[in-house]
Amino acid sequence: MLKQELEKALNEQLKWELYSGYLYLAMSAYFEDQGLEGFAHWMKAQTAEEYMHAMKFYKYIFERDGRVILEEIPAPPYTWDSPEAVFEHAYKHEQEVTDRINKLMSLAKKHEDYATENFLQWFVEEQVEEEASFKAILNKLKLIKGDPQALFYLDNELAQRPLDLNLLMTQV
Ligand code: FEO
């Protein structure tokens, strides 16, 4: 059974994963509005991935005989100055998520909850990938410096990301 402090922290992270999905959906809507459909699609795929992350926490809390208690999710922003500003924001957000996962891991260690440490290890590795994928796109946008033709090519590239909604169903 989960210790109360850990159960609360896992619920808090579940909320953060949902907020991440909400934030990326807002970014998708921004790109849609800008006519950048490939960027919008990429952010939708990321939204699905975040909801999958949230469902991993949901499932794990129940598996450990805990209680899922959903909290209020704050509204994300709806506009940014440029595609680069969007990815700057998203990259910072992922760094914050990494920080939160690391703090959760420290809490699991404090409580000598080895099952939770083991569960969180997947997220530790996932965050390395998450930060790297946002950083790679941010770097490209910095190189492009708003050049419309280069932006068009990058938009086409981002449209190729697979959007796997079954990701969610594997967690329930
Ligand atoms: Fe669930 Fe992108 O971290």
CSV table of N, CA, C and O and ligand atoms in Angstrom, one decimal, residues 17 20 24 46 49-50 53 94 97 123 126-127 130 134, ligand 1:
chain,number,residue,atom,x,y,z
A,17,GLU,N,0.7,15.7,-15.7
A,17,GLU,CA,0.7,15.1,-17.0
A,17,GLU,C,-0.5,15.5,-17.8
A,17,GLU,O,-0.4,15.8,-19.0
A,20,SER,N,0.1,19.0,-19.0
A,20,SER,CA,1.0,18.9,-20.1
A,20,SER,C,0.2,18.7,-21.4
A,20,SER,O,0.4,19.4,-22.4
A,24,TYR,N,-0.2,21.3,-24.5
A,24,TYR,CA,0.2,21.0,-25.9
A,24,TYR,C,-1.0,21.1,-26.8
A,24,TYR,O,-0.8,21.4,-28.0
A,46,GLN,N,1.7,14.8,-29.3
A,46,GLN,CA,2.3,15.0,-28.0
A,46,GLN,C,1.2,15.0,-26.9
A,46,GLN,O,1.4,14.5,-25.8
A,49,GLU,N,0.4,11.6,-26.1
A,49,GLU,CA,1.5,10.9,-25.3
A,49,GLU,C,1.3,11.4,-23.8
A,49,GLU,O,1.5,10.6,-22.9
A,50,GLU,N,1.0,12.6,-23.6
A,50,GLU,CA,0.9,13.1,-22.2
A,50,GLU,C,-0.3,12.4,-21.5
A,50,GLU,O,-0.2,12.1,-20.3
A,53,HIS,N,0.8,9.2,-20.4
A,53,HIS,CA,1.6,9.3,-19.2
A,53,HIS,C,0.7,9.4,-18.0
A,53,HIS,O,0.9,8.8,-16.9
A,94,GLU,N,9.0,20.9,-20.1
A,94,GLU,CA,9.5,19.5,-20.0
A,94,GLU,C,10.7,19.5,-18.9
A,94,GLU,O,10.8,18.5,-18.2
A,97,VAL,N,9.0,19.3,-15.7
A,97,VAL,CA,8.4,17.9,-15.5
A,97,VAL,C,9.5,17.0,-15.0
A,97,VAL,O,9.3,16.2,-14.1
A,123,PHE,N,9.8,6.8,-16.3
A,123,PHE,CA,9.6,8.3,-16.5
A,123,PHE,C,10.9,9.0,-16.6
A,123,PHE,O,11.1,10.0,-17.3
A,126,GLU,N,12.1,8.4,-20.0
A,126,GLU,CA,11.2,9.0,-20.9
A,126,GLU,C,11.5,10.5,-21.0
A,126,GLU,O,11.4,11.2,-22.0
A,127,GLN,N,11.8,11.1,-19.8
A,127,GLN,CA,12.1,12.6,-19.8
A,127,GLN,C,13.3,12.9,-20.6
A,127,GLN,O,13.4,14.0,-21.1
A,130,GLU,N,12.0,13.1,-24.0
A,130,GLU,CA,11.0,14.2,-24.1
A,130,GLU,C,11.8,15.6,-24.3
A,130,GLU,O,11.6,16.3,-25.2
A,134,PHE,N,12.0,18.0,-27.9
A,134,PHE,CA,11.6,19.4,-28.0
A,134,PHE,C,12.8,20.3,-28.3
A,134,PHE,O,12.7,21.2,-29.1
B,1,FEO,FE1,4.8,13.6,-19.6
B,1,FEO,FE2,6.3,15.3,-21.7
B,1,FEO,O1,6.2,14.6,-20.0
